[in-house]
Amino acid sequence: YRSRPMVDVHQAETLAEQLLGGELPRRWRHCGGVAARAESIVGILSPLRDLLVSAAWLHDVGYASALVDTGFHPIDGARHLQGLDVDDRVVNLVAHHSCARVEANLRGLDGLLQREFPRDSSLPHDELCCCDQTTSPDGAVVDVTERLAEIRRRYEDGHVVRRFVDVAEPELVETVRRVEARYSLQPR
């Protein structure tokens, strides 16, 4: 990794609020819920705490209209964060959150994702996926199956996000259940 300053949790929250709070308040509430879930998983003294919680706050910033380039929010958000000199580990978590490679493939962007942001498997990708996939759009904790059903209701048949959920569902559910077991979390 290139030496970059670590984004602390407060900086991550502030940046996410600046990018999403006014334009996309529901997305902002979702990010807050994902961050709260991340805090509950890793605990205050864990060395992963700041990394995971910062990534949770920032994982959806690519939805901000000012950042849209490819139209795929993990790449657009990661590019923006990289340009701000955010820690490469946070950038990598944002770029690859919640099986992003599956949707990138459906969009024809998988090569771009891997070239610009090679996935670092040593990072807490599973934990971020669990937090994201068990948080509703309004920030409430939900079961992964409820979350996936809600996403399906928002997108019509044939939409790339709907196709992504259909393809990625087994992996998303398995990842969430593995993290819930690892951290003794109760499914909602």
Tab-separated table of N, CA and C in Angstrom, residues 9 12-13 16 27-43 49-50 52-59 128 131-132 135 139:
chain	number	residue	atom	x	y	z
A	9	VAL	N	-12.714	7.796	11.874
A	9	VAL	CA	-14.152	7.583	11.804
A	9	VAL	C	-14.896	8.917	11.696
A	12	ALA	N	-14.522	10.247	8.216
A	12	ALA	CA	-15.316	9.459	7.284
A	12	ALA	C	-16.794	9.841	7.381
A	13	GLU	N	-17.294	9.969	8.599
A	13	GLU	CA	-18.692	10.359	8.790
A	13	GLU	C	-18.960	11.738	8.197
A	16	ALA	N	-18.941	11.538	4.352
A	16	ALA	CA	-20.162	10.887	3.869
A	16	ALA	C	-21.355	11.827	3.994
A	27	ARG	N	-29.868	7.388	1.730
A	27	ARG	CA	-28.580	6.702	1.563
A	27	ARG	C	-27.671	7.057	2.737
A	28	TRP	N	-27.714	8.306	3.175
A	28	TRP	CA	-26.934	8.759	4.328
A	28	TRP	C	-27.346	7.985	5.578
A	29	ARG	N	-28.662	7.812	5.793
A	29	ARG	CA	-29.134	7.052	6.958
A	29	ARG	C	-28.685	5.597	6.872
A	30	HIS	N	-28.714	5.038	5.660
A	30	HIS	CA	-28.222	3.665	5.471
A	30	HIS	C	-26.754	3.582	5.891
A	31	CYS	N	-25.931	4.503	5.428
A	31	CYS	CA	-24.500	4.477	5.783
A	31	CYS	C	-24.305	4.588	7.290
A	32	GLY	N	-25.093	5.423	7.953
A	32	GLY	CA	-25.016	5.532	9.400
A	32	GLY	C	-25.366	4.227	10.088
A	33	GLY	N	-26.384	3.536	9.572
A	33	GLY	CA	-26.756	2.234	10.122
A	33	GLY	C	-25.681	1.191	9.899
A	34	VAL	N	-25.063	1.208	8.726
A	34	VAL	CA	-23.979	0.265	8.425
A	34	VAL	C	-22.798	0.534	9.362
A	35	ALA	N	-22.484	1.807	9.595
A	35	ALA	CA	-21.385	2.155	10.504
A	35	ALA	C	-21.695	1.706	11.935
A	36	ALA	N	-22.934	1.905	12.381
A	36	ALA	CA	-23.313	1.460	13.727
A	36	ALA	C	-23.209	-0.055	13.840
A	37	ARG	N	-23.616	-0.749	12.810
A	37	ARG	CA	-23.519	-2.217	12.793
A	37	ARG	C	-22.044	-2.632	12.858
A	38	ALA	N	-21.191	-1.938	12.103
A	38	ALA	CA	-19.754	-2.235	12.109
A	38	ALA	C	-19.167	-2.028	13.504
A	39	GLU	N	-19.566	-0.955	14.157
A	39	GLU	CA	-19.079	-0.705	15.525
A	39	GLU	C	-19.496	-1.827	16.469
A	40	SER	N	-20.695	-2.324	16.292
A	40	SER	CA	-21.175	-3.383	17.193
A	40	SER	C	-20.467	-4.708	16.941
A	41	ILE	N	-19.990	-4.904	15.734
A	41	ILE	CA	-19.297	-6.156	15.400
A	41	ILE	C	-17.878	-6.169	15.938
A	42	VAL	N	-17.134	-5.107	15.693
A	42	VAL	CA	-15.698	-5.170	15.979
A	42	VAL	C	-15.311	-4.722	17.381
A	43	GLY	N	-16.120	-3.947	18.053
A	43	GLY	CA	-15.770	-3.513	19.403
A	43	GLY	C	-14.757	-2.395	19.400
A	49	ARG	N	-11.323	-1.741	14.005
A	49	ARG	CA	-12.458	-0.863	14.251
A	49	ARG	C	-12.488	0.348	13.329
A	50	ASP	N	-11.463	1.195	13.373
A	50	ASP	CA	-11.490	2.429	12.589
A	50	ASP	C	-11.545	2.149	11.094
A	52	LEU	N	-12.836	-0.543	9.494
A	52	LEU	CA	-14.145	-1.047	9.104
A	52	LEU	C	-15.229	0.016	9.236
A	53	VAL	N	-15.230	0.746	10.327
A	53	VAL	CA	-16.271	1.755	10.533
A	53	VAL	C	-16.111	2.897	9.523
A	54	SER	N	-14.882	3.298	9.228
A	54	SER	CA	-14.662	4.329	8.206
A	54	SER	C	-15.169	3.862	6.849
A	55	ALA	N	-14.857	2.637	6.486
A	55	ALA	CA	-15.333	2.094	5.205
A	55	ALA	C	-16.857	1.994	5.197
A	56	ALA	N	-17.447	1.663	6.335
A	56	ALA	CA	-18.911	1.580	6.411
A	56	ALA	C	-19.545	2.944	6.141
A	57	TRP	N	-19.003	3.994	6.722
A	57	TRP	CA	-19.515	5.334	6.457
A	57	TRP	C	-19.379	5.702	4.986
A	58	LEU	N	-18.303	5.262	4.351
A	58	LEU	CA	-17.968	5.734	3.007
A	58	LEU	C	-18.389	4.792	1.878
A	59	HIS	N	-18.902	3.612	2.184
A	59	HIS	CA	-19.086	2.588	1.150
A	59	HIS	C	-20.015	3.011	0.015
A	128	LEU	N	-17.760	-6.039	6.277
A	128	LEU	CA	-18.448	-4.909	5.647
A	128	LEU	C	-19.670	-5.394	4.880
A	131	CYS	N	-22.467	-6.078	7.345
A	131	CYS	CA	-23.063	-4.838	7.853
A	131	CYS	C	-23.959	-4.185	6.804
A	132	ASP	N	-23.494	-4.140	5.569
A	132	ASP	CA	-24.260	-3.535	4.479
A	132	ASP	C	-25.526	-4.329	4.184
A	135	THR	N	-28.532	-4.029	6.829
A	135	THR	CA	-28.979	-2.676	7.176
A	135	THR	C	-29.935	-2.182	6.103
A	139	GLY	N	-31.467	2.594	7.728
A	139	GLY	CA	-30.488	2.401	8.784
A	139	GLY	C	-30.849	1.386	9.849
